[in-house]
CSV table of C-alpha atoms and ligand atoms in Angstrom, one decimal:
chain,number,residue,atom,x,y,z
A,9,MET,CA,17.2,25.2,-15.2
A,10,SER,CA,13.8,23.5,-15.6
A,11,LEU,CA,11.4,24.9,-18.0
A,12,ARG,CA,7.6,24.9,-17.9
A,13,GLY,CA,6.3,26.3,-21.1
A,14,GLY,CA,9.3,28.5,-21.9
A,15,THR,CA,9.6,30.1,-18.5
A,16,THR,CA,12.0,29.2,-15.7
A,17,PHE,CA,10.8,26.9,-13.0
A,18,LEU,CA,10.8,29.8,-10.5
A,19,GLU,CA,8.9,32.0,-12.8
A,20,SER,CA,6.3,29.3,-13.5
A,21,VAL,CA,5.8,28.7,-9.7
A,22,LEU,CA,5.4,32.5,-9.2
A,23,GLN,CA,2.9,32.7,-12.0
A,24,THR,CA,0.8,30.0,-10.4
A,25,LEU,CA,1.1,31.8,-7.1
A,26,LYS,CA,-0.1,35.1,-8.7
A,27,ARG,CA,-3.1,33.4,-10.2
A,28,ALA,CA,-3.9,31.7,-6.9
A,29,ILE,CA,-3.8,35.0,-5.1
A,30,GLU,CA,-6.2,36.5,-7.7
A,31,LEU,CA,-8.5,33.5,-7.6
A,32,GLY,CA,-8.6,33.5,-3.8
A,33,GLY,CA,-9.1,37.2,-3.6
A,34,TYR,CA,-6.1,37.7,-1.2
A,35,PRO,CA,-4.3,41.1,-0.9
A,36,GLN,CA,-1.5,41.8,-3.4
A,37,GLU,CA,0.9,42.1,-0.5
A,38,VAL,CA,0.7,38.3,-0.1
A,39,TYR,CA,2.4,37.9,-3.4
A,40,GLU,CA,5.2,40.3,-2.3
A,41,ILE,CA,5.8,38.3,0.8
A,42,LEU,CA,5.7,34.9,-0.8
A,43,SER,CA,7.4,35.6,-4.1
A,44,ARG,CA,11.0,36.6,-3.5
A,45,PRO,CA,13.5,36.9,-2.0
A,46,PRO,CA,13.0,34.1,0.5
A,47,GLN,CA,13.3,34.8,4.2
A,48,ARG,CA,16.9,33.6,4.4
A,49,ILE,CA,19.5,32.2,2.1
A,50,ILE,CA,22.6,30.6,3.6
A,51,THR,CA,25.6,29.9,1.4
A,52,VAL,CA,28.3,27.6,2.8
A,53,ASN,CA,31.8,26.9,1.7
A,54,ILE,CA,32.7,23.3,2.4
A,55,PRO,CA,36.4,22.2,2.2
A,56,VAL,CA,36.8,18.5,2.0
A,57,ARG,CA,40.1,16.6,2.1
A,58,MET,CA,39.9,14.3,-0.8
A,59,ASP,CA,41.4,10.8,-0.9
A,60,ASN,CA,44.3,12.2,-3.0
A,61,GLY,CA,45.3,14.4,-0.1
A,62,LYS,CA,44.2,17.7,-1.8
A,63,ILE,CA,41.4,20.0,-0.5
A,64,GLN,CA,38.4,20.5,-2.7
A,65,VAL,CA,35.9,23.2,-1.9
A,66,PHE,CA,32.2,22.6,-2.5
A,67,THR,CA,29.5,25.2,-2.5
A,68,GLY,CA,26.3,24.5,-0.5
A,69,TYR,CA,23.0,26.3,0.0
A,70,ARG,CA,20.1,26.2,2.3
A,71,VAL,CA,17.2,28.4,1.3
A,72,GLN,CA,14.5,29.1,4.0
A,73,HIS,CA,11.6,30.5,2.1
A,74,ASN,CA,8.8,31.1,4.6
A,75,ASN,CA,8.0,29.9,8.1
A,76,ALA,CA,4.5,31.3,8.8
A,77,LEU,CA,3.2,27.8,9.5
A,78,GLY,CA,6.2,26.3,11.3
A,79,PRO,CA,9.8,25.3,10.9
A,80,TYR,CA,11.2,25.2,7.4
A,81,LYS,CA,11.1,21.7,5.8
A,82,GLY,CA,12.6,20.4,2.6
A,83,GLY,CA,15.2,18.1,1.1
A,84,ILE,CA,18.9,18.4,0.4
A,85,ARG,CA,20.0,17.8,-3.2
A,86,PHE,CA,23.5,16.7,-4.2
A,87,HIS,CA,23.9,17.4,-7.9
A,88,PRO,CA,26.6,18.9,-10.1
A,89,GLU,CA,24.2,21.4,-11.8
A,90,VAL,CA,22.4,22.8,-8.8
A,91,THR,CA,22.0,26.6,-8.8
A,92,LEU,CA,20.8,29.0,-6.2
A,93,GLU,CA,17.8,30.0,-8.3
A,94,GLU,CA,16.7,26.4,-8.6
A,95,ASP,CA,17.1,26.0,-4.8
A,96,ILE,CA,15.0,29.1,-4.3
A,97,ALA,CA,12.3,27.7,-6.6
A,98,LEU,CA,12.3,24.3,-4.9
A,99,ALA,CA,12.1,26.0,-1.4
A,100,THR,CA,9.2,28.1,-2.6
A,101,VAL,CA,7.3,25.0,-3.8
A,102,MET,CA,7.9,23.3,-0.4
A,103,THR,CA,6.2,26.2,1.3
A,104,PHE,CA,3.1,25.5,-0.8
A,105,LYS,CA,3.4,21.7,-0.6
A,106,ASN,CA,3.7,21.7,3.2
A,107,ALA,CA,0.8,24.2,3.6
A,108,LEU,CA,-1.4,22.3,1.2
A,109,ASN,CA,-0.9,19.1,3.1
A,110,GLY,CA,-1.8,20.6,6.4
A,111,LEU,CA,1.7,20.2,7.8
A,112,PRO,CA,3.0,22.6,10.5
A,113,TYR,CA,5.9,23.6,8.3
A,114,GLY,CA,7.2,26.3,6.1
A,115,GLY,CA,9.3,25.6,3.0
A,116,GLY,CA,13.1,25.1,2.7
A,117,LYS,CA,15.5,23.4,0.4
A,118,GLY,CA,19.2,22.7,0.4
A,119,ALA,CA,21.8,21.8,-2.2
A,120,VAL,CA,25.4,21.1,-2.8
A,121,ALA,CA,27.0,21.4,-6.2
A,122,VAL,CA,28.7,18.0,-6.4
A,123,ASP,CA,28.7,14.9,-8.6
A,124,TYR,CA,28.4,12.5,-5.6
A,125,LYS,CA,28.9,9.5,-7.9
A,126,LYS,CA,32.6,10.6,-8.2
A,127,LEU,CA,33.2,10.7,-4.4
A,128,SER,CA,34.4,7.8,-2.4
A,129,LYS,CA,32.3,6.8,0.6
A,130,ARG,CA,34.7,8.6,3.0
A,131,GLU,CA,34.6,11.8,0.9
A,132,LEU,CA,30.8,11.7,0.8
A,133,GLU,CA,30.7,11.2,4.6
A,134,GLU,CA,33.1,14.1,5.1
A,135,LEU,CA,31.1,16.3,2.8
A,136,SER,CA,27.8,15.4,4.4
A,137,ARG,CA,28.9,15.4,8.0
A,138,GLY,CA,31.7,17.8,8.4
A,139,GLY,CA,30.8,20.0,5.6
A,140,TYR,CA,27.1,20.4,5.2
A,141,ALA,CA,25.7,19.4,8.7
A,142,ARG,CA,28.4,21.3,10.7
A,143,ALA,CA,28.3,24.4,8.5
A,144,LEU,CA,24.5,24.6,8.8
A,145,ALA,CA,24.1,23.5,12.4
A,146,PRO,CA,23.5,27.1,13.7
A,147,PHE,CA,20.6,27.5,11.2
A,148,ILE,CA,18.7,24.2,11.4
A,149,GLY,CA,17.1,22.2,14.2
A,150,PRO,CA,13.8,20.3,15.0
A,151,GLU,CA,12.1,23.6,15.8
A,152,VAL,CA,13.9,25.7,13.1
A,153,ASP,CA,14.5,23.8,9.9
A,154,ILE,CA,14.3,20.0,9.2
A,155,PRO,CA,16.1,18.8,6.1
A,156,ALA,CA,15.5,15.4,4.4
A,157,PRO,CA,16.9,13.6,1.3
A,158,ASP,CA,16.3,14.7,-2.2
A,159,VAL,CA,18.0,13.9,-5.5
A,160,GLY,CA,21.5,12.4,-4.7
A,161,THR,CA,21.0,12.0,-1.0
A,162,ASP,CA,19.7,9.1,1.0
A,163,PRO,CA,19.0,7.7,4.5
A,164,GLN,CA,22.7,6.9,5.1
A,165,ILE,CA,23.5,10.6,4.5
A,166,MET,CA,20.7,11.6,6.9
A,167,ALA,CA,22.2,9.3,9.5
A,168,TRP,CA,25.6,10.9,9.2
A,169,MET,CA,24.1,14.4,9.4
A,170,VAL,CA,21.9,13.6,12.4
A,171,ASP,CA,25.0,12.1,14.2
A,172,GLU,CA,27.1,15.2,13.5
A,173,TYR,CA,24.3,17.6,14.6
A,174,SER,CA,23.8,15.5,17.8
A,175,LYS,CA,27.6,15.7,18.6
A,176,ILE,CA,27.5,19.5,18.2
A,177,ALA,CA,24.3,19.7,20.4
A,178,GLY,CA,25.9,17.4,23.0
A,179,HIS,CA,22.9,15.0,23.0
A,180,ASN,CA,20.8,13.0,20.5
A,181,VAL,CA,18.5,15.2,18.4
A,182,PRO,CA,16.6,12.8,16.2
A,183,GLY,CA,14.1,15.3,14.9
A,184,VAL,CA,16.6,17.5,13.0
A,185,PHE,CA,16.6,15.3,9.8
A,186,THR,CA,14.0,13.0,8.5
A,187,ALA,CA,14.0,9.9,6.3
A,188,LYS,CA,16.6,8.2,8.5
A,189,PRO,CA,17.4,4.5,8.1
A,190,VAL,CA,14.8,2.1,9.6
A,191,VAL,CA,17.1,1.3,12.6
A,192,LEU,CA,17.3,5.0,13.7
A,193,TRP,CA,14.5,6.9,15.5
A,194,GLY,CA,11.3,6.8,13.5
A,195,GLY,CA,12.9,5.4,10.4
A,196,ASN,CA,10.1,3.3,9.1
A,197,PRO,CA,9.5,0.8,6.2
A,198,VAL,CA,6.7,3.1,5.0
A,199,ARG,CA,9.3,5.7,4.0
A,200,GLU,CA,10.5,3.6,1.1
A,201,TYR,CA,7.1,3.6,-0.6
A,202,SER,CA,5.5,6.7,1.0
A,203,THR,CA,5.6,8.9,-2.1
A,204,GLY,CA,4.4,6.1,-4.4
A,205,PHE,CA,1.7,5.2,-1.9
A,206,GLY,CA,0.5,8.8,-2.0
A,207,VAL,CA,0.4,8.8,-5.8
A,208,ALA,CA,-1.7,5.7,-5.7
A,209,VAL,CA,-4.1,7.0,-3.0
A,210,TRP,CA,-4.6,10.2,-5.1
A,211,ALA,CA,-5.2,8.2,-8.2
A,212,ARG,CA,-7.7,5.9,-6.4
A,213,GLU,CA,-9.7,8.8,-4.9
A,214,ALA,CA,-9.8,10.7,-8.2
A,215,ALA,CA,-10.9,7.6,-10.1
A,216,LYS,CA,-13.9,7.3,-7.8
A,217,LYS,CA,-15.0,10.8,-8.6
A,218,LEU,CA,-14.1,10.7,-12.3
A,219,TRP,CA,-15.6,7.3,-13.1
A,220,GLY,CA,-17.9,6.6,-10.2
A,221,GLY,CA,-17.0,2.9,-10.2
A,222,GLY,CA,-13.5,3.5,-8.9
A,223,ILE,CA,-10.1,2.2,-9.9
A,224,GLU,CA,-10.7,-1.5,-10.4
A,225,GLY,CA,-9.7,-2.6,-13.9
A,226,LYS,CA,-8.6,0.9,-15.0
A,227,THR,CA,-5.5,0.7,-17.2
A,228,VAL,CA,-2.3,2.4,-16.2
A,229,ALA,CA,0.8,3.5,-18.0
A,230,VAL,CA,3.9,4.6,-16.0
A,231,GLN,CA,6.9,6.5,-17.2
A,232,GLY,CA,9.8,5.9,-14.8
A,233,PHE,CA,10.2,2.6,-12.9
A,234,GLY,CA,12.2,4.0,-9.9
A,235,ASN,CA,11.1,4.7,-6.4
A,236,VAL,CA,8.0,6.6,-7.3
A,237,GLY,CA,7.1,4.8,-10.5
A,238,TYR,CA,7.5,1.3,-9.1
A,239,TRP,CA,5.8,1.8,-5.7
A,240,GLY,CA,3.2,4.3,-6.8
A,241,GLY,CA,2.5,3.9,-10.5
A,242,ALA,CA,2.8,0.1,-10.3
A,243,TYR,CA,2.8,-1.7,-6.9
A,244,TRP,CA,0.2,0.1,-5.0
A,245,LEU,CA,-2.1,0.9,-7.9
A,246,GLU,CA,-2.1,-2.8,-8.8
A,247,LYS,CA,-2.8,-3.7,-5.2
A,248,MET,CA,-5.8,-1.3,-5.3
A,249,GLY,CA,-7.2,-3.1,-8.4
A,250,ALA,CA,-5.9,-1.2,-11.4
A,251,LYS,CA,-4.3,-3.0,-14.4
A,252,VAL,CA,-0.8,-1.8,-15.1
A,253,VAL,CA,-0.2,-2.2,-18.9
A,254,ALA,CA,3.0,-0.3,-19.5
A,255,VAL,CA,6.1,0.8,-17.7
A,256,THR,CA,9.4,2.4,-18.9
A,257,ASP,CA,12.7,3.4,-17.5
A,258,SER,CA,15.5,5.6,-19.0
A,259,LYS,CA,16.1,3.0,-21.8
A,260,GLY,CA,12.4,2.6,-22.9
A,261,GLY,CA,9.8,0.1,-21.8
A,262,VAL,CA,7.3,-2.6,-22.3
A,263,TYR,CA,3.5,-2.7,-23.1
A,264,ASN,CA,1.0,-5.4,-22.8
A,265,PRO,CA,-2.7,-4.3,-23.3
A,266,ASN,CA,-3.8,-7.2,-21.1
A,267,GLY,CA,-1.7,-6.2,-18.2
A,268,LEU,CA,1.9,-6.8,-17.1
A,269,ASN,CA,3.1,-9.2,-14.5
A,270,LEU,CA,4.7,-6.6,-12.3
A,271,ALA,CA,6.6,-8.9,-10.0
A,272,GLU,CA,8.3,-10.4,-13.1
A,273,VAL,CA,9.0,-7.0,-14.6
A,274,LYS,CA,10.6,-5.8,-11.3
A,275,ALA,CA,12.7,-9.0,-11.1
A,276,VAL,CA,14.0,-8.4,-14.7
A,277,LYS,CA,14.7,-4.7,-13.9
A,278,ASP,CA,16.6,-5.7,-10.7
A,279,LYS,CA,18.6,-8.4,-12.4
A,280,THR,CA,19.5,-6.6,-15.7
A,281,GLY,CA,19.1,-2.9,-15.0
A,282,THR,CA,16.2,-2.3,-17.3
A,283,VAL,CA,12.6,-3.3,-17.9
A,284,MET,CA,13.4,-3.5,-21.6
A,285,ASN,CA,14.7,-7.0,-21.1
A,286,TYR,CA,11.3,-8.2,-20.0
A,287,ASP,CA,9.8,-10.5,-22.6
A,288,ALA,CA,6.4,-12.3,-22.4
A,289,PRO,CA,3.7,-13.3,-24.8
A,290,GLY,CA,1.6,-10.3,-25.9
A,291,THR,CA,4.2,-7.8,-24.7
A,292,ARG,CA,6.0,-5.4,-26.9
A,293,LYS,CA,8.7,-2.8,-26.5
A,294,ILE,CA,7.8,0.9,-26.4
A,295,THR,CA,9.7,4.2,-26.3
A,296,ASN,CA,9.4,6.9,-23.6
A,297,ASP,CA,7.4,9.0,-26.0
A,298,GLU,CA,5.0,6.3,-26.8
A,299,VAL,CA,4.2,5.4,-23.2
A,300,LEU,CA,2.7,8.9,-22.8
A,301,GLU,CA,0.3,8.4,-25.7
A,302,LEU,CA,-1.0,4.9,-25.1
A,303,PRO,CA,-4.8,4.2,-25.0
A,304,VAL,CA,-5.0,4.0,-21.1
A,305,ASP,CA,-7.2,5.4,-18.4
A,306,ILE,CA,-4.4,6.6,-16.1
A,307,LEU,CA,-1.0,8.0,-16.9
A,308,VAL,CA,1.6,8.3,-14.2
A,309,PRO,CA,4.7,10.4,-15.3
A,310,ALA,CA,7.2,9.4,-12.6
A,311,ALA,CA,10.6,10.3,-14.1
A,312,LEU,CA,11.4,13.7,-15.5
A,313,GLU,CA,10.2,17.3,-15.8
A,314,ASN,CA,8.4,18.7,-18.9
A,315,VAL,CA,7.7,15.4,-20.6
A,316,ILE,CA,4.1,16.4,-21.3
A,317,HIS,CA,4.3,19.5,-23.5
A,318,LYS,CA,2.3,21.3,-26.2
A,319,GLY,CA,3.9,19.0,-28.8
A,320,ASN,CA,2.3,15.8,-27.4
A,321,ALA,CA,-0.6,17.1,-25.2
A,322,ASN,CA,-3.1,16.5,-28.0
A,323,ASN,CA,-2.0,12.9,-28.4
A,324,ILE,CA,-2.6,12.0,-24.8
A,325,LYS,CA,-5.5,9.6,-24.3
A,326,ALA,CA,-5.5,9.1,-20.6
A,327,LYS,CA,-8.3,10.9,-18.8
A,328,LEU,CA,-6.4,11.0,-15.5
A,329,ILE,CA,-2.8,12.1,-15.2
A,330,VAL,CA,-1.1,11.7,-11.8
A,331,GLU,CA,2.1,13.7,-11.4
A,332,GLY,CA,4.5,11.4,-9.6
A,333,ALA,CA,7.5,13.4,-10.8
A,334,ASN,CA,8.0,17.0,-10.1
A,335,GLY,CA,6.8,19.3,-12.9
A,336,PRO,CA,6.2,16.7,-15.7
A,337,THR,CA,3.5,18.8,-17.4
A,338,THR,CA,4.3,22.2,-18.9
A,339,ALA,CA,1.9,25.1,-18.5
A,340,ASP,CA,0.9,25.1,-22.2
A,341,ALA,CA,0.2,21.4,-22.1
A,342,GLU,CA,-1.9,21.8,-19.0
A,343,LYS,CA,-4.1,24.4,-20.7
A,344,ILE,CA,-4.7,22.0,-23.6
A,345,LEU,CA,-5.5,19.0,-21.5
A,346,HIS,CA,-7.7,20.9,-19.1
A,347,SER,CA,-9.8,22.2,-22.0
A,348,LYS,CA,-10.2,18.6,-23.1
A,349,GLY,CA,-11.5,17.6,-19.6
A,350,VAL,CA,-8.4,15.7,-18.6
A,351,TRP,CA,-7.7,15.7,-14.8
A,352,ILE,CA,-4.1,16.4,-13.8
A,353,LEU,CA,-3.4,15.7,-10.2
A,354,PRO,CA,-0.6,18.1,-9.5
A,355,ASP,CA,2.8,17.2,-8.1
A,356,LEU,CA,2.6,19.2,-4.9
A,357,ALA,CA,-0.4,17.1,-4.0
A,358,ALA,CA,0.0,13.8,-5.7
A,359,ASN,CA,3.6,13.2,-4.8
A,360,ALA,CA,3.5,14.6,-1.2
A,361,GLY,CA,3.5,11.2,0.5
A,362,GLY,CA,7.2,11.5,1.2
A,363,VAL,CA,7.0,14.8,3.0
A,364,VAL,CA,3.9,13.7,4.9
A,365,MET,CA,5.8,10.6,6.0
A,366,SER,CA,8.7,12.9,7.1
A,367,TYR,CA,6.2,14.9,9.2
A,368,LEU,CA,5.1,11.6,11.0
A,369,GLU,CA,8.7,10.7,11.6
A,370,TRP,CA,9.4,14.1,13.1
A,371,VAL,CA,6.4,13.8,15.4
A,372,GLU,CA,7.6,10.5,16.6
A,373,ASP,CA,11.1,11.9,17.2
A,374,LEU,CA,9.8,14.8,19.2
A,375,GLN,CA,8.0,12.4,21.6
A,376,TRP,CA,10.4,9.5,21.4
A,377,TYR,CA,7.4,7.2,20.7
A,378,PHE,CA,7.4,5.2,17.5
A,379,TRP,CA,4.5,3.6,15.5
A,380,ASP,CA,4.6,0.3,13.6
A,381,GLU,CA,4.3,0.1,9.8
A,382,GLU,CA,0.6,-0.3,9.7
A,383,GLU,CA,-0.2,2.5,12.1
A,384,THR,CA,2.2,4.8,10.3
A,385,ARG,CA,0.7,4.0,6.9
A,386,ASN,CA,-2.9,4.6,8.2
A,387,ARG,CA,-1.9,7.9,9.6
A,388,LEU,CA,-0.2,8.8,6.3
A,389,GLU,CA,-3.4,7.9,4.4
A,390,ARG,CA,-5.6,9.9,6.6
A,391,ILE,CA,-3.6,13.0,6.0
A,392,LEU,CA,-3.5,12.4,2.2
A,393,LEU,CA,-7.3,11.9,2.1
A,394,ASP,CA,-7.9,15.1,4.0
A,395,THR,CA,-5.8,17.0,1.5
A,396,PHE,CA,-7.6,15.3,-1.4
A,397,ASN,CA,-11.0,16.2,-0.1
A,398,ARG,CA,-10.0,19.8,0.6
A,399,VAL,CA,-8.5,20.3,-2.9
A,400,MET,CA,-11.6,18.7,-4.6
A,401,ASN,CA,-13.9,21.0,-2.6
A,402,ARG,CA,-11.9,24.0,-3.4
A,403,TRP,CA,-11.8,23.0,-7.1
A,404,SER,CA,-15.5,22.6,-7.2
A,405,LYS,CA,-16.1,25.9,-5.5
A,406,LEU,CA,-13.8,27.8,-7.9
A,407,GLY,CA,-15.4,26.2,-11.0
A,408,THR,CA,-13.8,23.0,-12.5
A,409,SER,CA,-14.0,24.3,-16.1
A,410,GLN,CA,-12.3,27.6,-15.4
A,411,VAL,CA,-9.7,26.5,-12.9
A,412,THR,CA,-7.2,23.6,-12.9
A,413,ILE,CA,-6.7,21.3,-10.0
A,414,ARG,CA,-3.2,22.7,-9.6
A,415,GLU,CA,-4.6,26.2,-9.3
A,416,ALA,CA,-7.2,25.0,-6.7
A,417,ALA,CA,-4.3,23.3,-4.8
A,418,TYR,CA,-2.3,26.5,-4.8
A,419,VAL,CA,-5.4,28.5,-3.5
A,420,GLU,CA,-5.8,26.0,-0.8
A,421,ALA,CA,-2.1,26.3,0.2
A,422,VAL,CA,-2.1,30.1,0.1
A,423,ASP,CA,-5.2,30.2,2.1
A,424,ARG,CA,-3.5,28.5,5.0
A,425,ILE,CA,-0.4,30.6,4.8
A,426,TYR,CA,-2.3,33.9,4.4
A,427,ASN,CA,-4.6,33.1,7.4
A,428,ALA,CA,-1.6,32.1,9.6
A,429,MET,CA,0.2,35.3,8.7
A,430,LYS,CA,-2.9,37.4,9.2
A,431,VAL,CA,-3.7,36.0,12.6
A,432,ARG,CA,-0.1,36.1,13.8
A,433,GLY,CA,0.1,39.8,12.7
A,434,GLY,CA,3.2,41.8,12.1
A,435,TRP,CA,3.1,41.7,8.3
A,436,ILE,CA,-0.6,42.2,7.3
B,602,NAD,P1,14.5,7.3,-9.2
B,602,NAD,O1,15.9,7.7,-9.6
B,602,NAD,O2,14.3,6.2,-8.2
B,602,NAD,O3,13.7,6.8,-10.5
B,602,NAD,C1,13.7,7.5,-11.7
B,602,NAD,C2,13.2,6.6,-12.8
B,602,NAD,O4,13.1,7.3,-14.0
B,602,NAD,C3,14.2,5.4,-13.1
B,602,NAD,O5,13.5,4.3,-13.4
B,602,NAD,C4,14.9,5.9,-14.4
B,602,NAD,O6,15.3,4.8,-15.2
B,602,NAD,C5,13.7,6.6,-15.0
B,602,NAD,N1,14.2,7.6,-16.1
B,602,NAD,C6,15.3,8.3,-16.1
B,602,NAD,N2,15.3,9.0,-17.3
B,602,NAD,C7,14.2,8.7,-17.9
B,602,NAD,C8,13.7,9.0,-19.2
B,602,NAD,N3,14.3,9.8,-20.0
B,602,NAD,N4,12.5,8.5,-19.5
B,602,NAD,C9,11.8,7.6,-18.7
B,602,NAD,N5,12.3,7.3,-17.6
B,602,NAD,C10,13.5,7.8,-17.2
B,602,NAD,O7,13.7,8.6,-8.8
B,602,NAD,P2,12.4,8.8,-8.0
B,602,NAD,O8,12.8,9.0,-6.6
B,602,NAD,O9,11.4,7.8,-8.3
B,602,NAD,O10,11.9,10.2,-8.5
B,602,NAD,C11,11.2,10.4,-9.8
B,602,NAD,C12,10.5,11.7,-9.8
B,602,NAD,O11,9.7,11.9,-8.7
B,602,NAD,C13,11.5,12.9,-9.7
B,602,NAD,O12,10.9,14.0,-10.5
B,602,NAD,C14,11.5,13.3,-8.3
B,602,NAD,O13,11.8,14.7,-8.1
B,602,NAD,C15,10.0,13.0,-8.0
B,602,NAD,N6,9.8,12.9,-6.5
B,602,NAD,C16,10.3,11.9,-5.8
B,602,NAD,C17,10.0,11.7,-4.5
B,602,NAD,C18,10.6,10.5,-3.7
B,602,NAD,O14,10.2,10.4,-2.5
B,602,NAD,N7,11.4,9.7,-4.2
B,602,NAD,C19,9.2,12.6,-3.8
B,602,NAD,C20,8.6,13.6,-4.6
B,602,NAD,C21,8.9,13.7,-5.9
């Protein structure tokens, strides 16, 4: 279970929620409604005939946290260590992430306890299609709950699931899963880089406010060179004019104060499996601890949780931290960094590009009308900019020295959910 400053992930999310409710002056009942339990928890038993002829039973969950704003939305995680509590925490975060980004969605999250790397392709298809999609079919749908990939799941799995659901419905239902492959309804090249693009847009906009002059020439260090780290921390930030000086992956990384040649680093990573094998004049190897403490303007943690903690917060030199990963900063570290004037762009805002892209894909699916890459990216950027501006306005109203950007983002999210619940009536 993830920890943020010694508490569980769920406790930490609920603490931030409590604080947001106080800061926004909302009634205490809002906490009761949005804390726990979620509106619905579905547990499914998934028997799969394995290649050795035996039946193996997997446990799956779908947590539907709150749907005041619209259908539940959130990914499906395939991982051996998933727990129901973690799934509840992730579904809860999705409620706030979707609300914050102005999407007409509530929060949901699904999980199956499985080490997918140990399954054959046929077993994985059977688990995804026959098991998860069929078992959950009565509880999901384009107007009810729209899953997407998360850790351990991908567009191929979404394609199997949308196919299975469509067979049950008796007609094609593209809008029930998002992040489908490019060839299927609304699948779009933007999907691949949407989260990273969002990270870069948030960094660019924050840099304008923080430094006036903008992002050109600002130095960047990136922890994690996967989907989010490569596209967000590196590719798009470089395209926007920043200078990426350090990148790492699970093995460690490379640093060149004069800037890295990203195309070359990527080629080495693709060929050899790690950026560590990149070698060029002026470049030296660094560890995953060092990358966080380099003398740079912008730090993008895009790998793991809890990497910025009270033990290293005082050594961090970046003035702007952009959370590509989920939960990379502990609550203790955030306090220290906030008191030093460091801006932390929180995960539920900075890494929301993927879910916003999912929203666009769903809108396309509902109308069977599809946009090209440029139009889709422009629409994505407009939504991200709108969220950025709302969060910054809220932060400035609440007082930037007393309140963190994360707290301001939560107030912004709760405000939408609270007002929707209030005007709909029934609860408040
Ligand atoms: P990924 O698997 O593509 O990449 C992860 C990267 O982290 C890899 O380069 C890996 O080598 C590196 N890594 C692993 N262990 C490390 C360590 N100890 N130190 C440094 N680097 C290490 O994953 P991703 O999709 O890029 O996701 C990264 C983070 O972003 C996760 O927290 C994920 O939850 C979050 N996130 C991803 C998306 C998305 O759309 N992909 C959306 C929102 C949030």
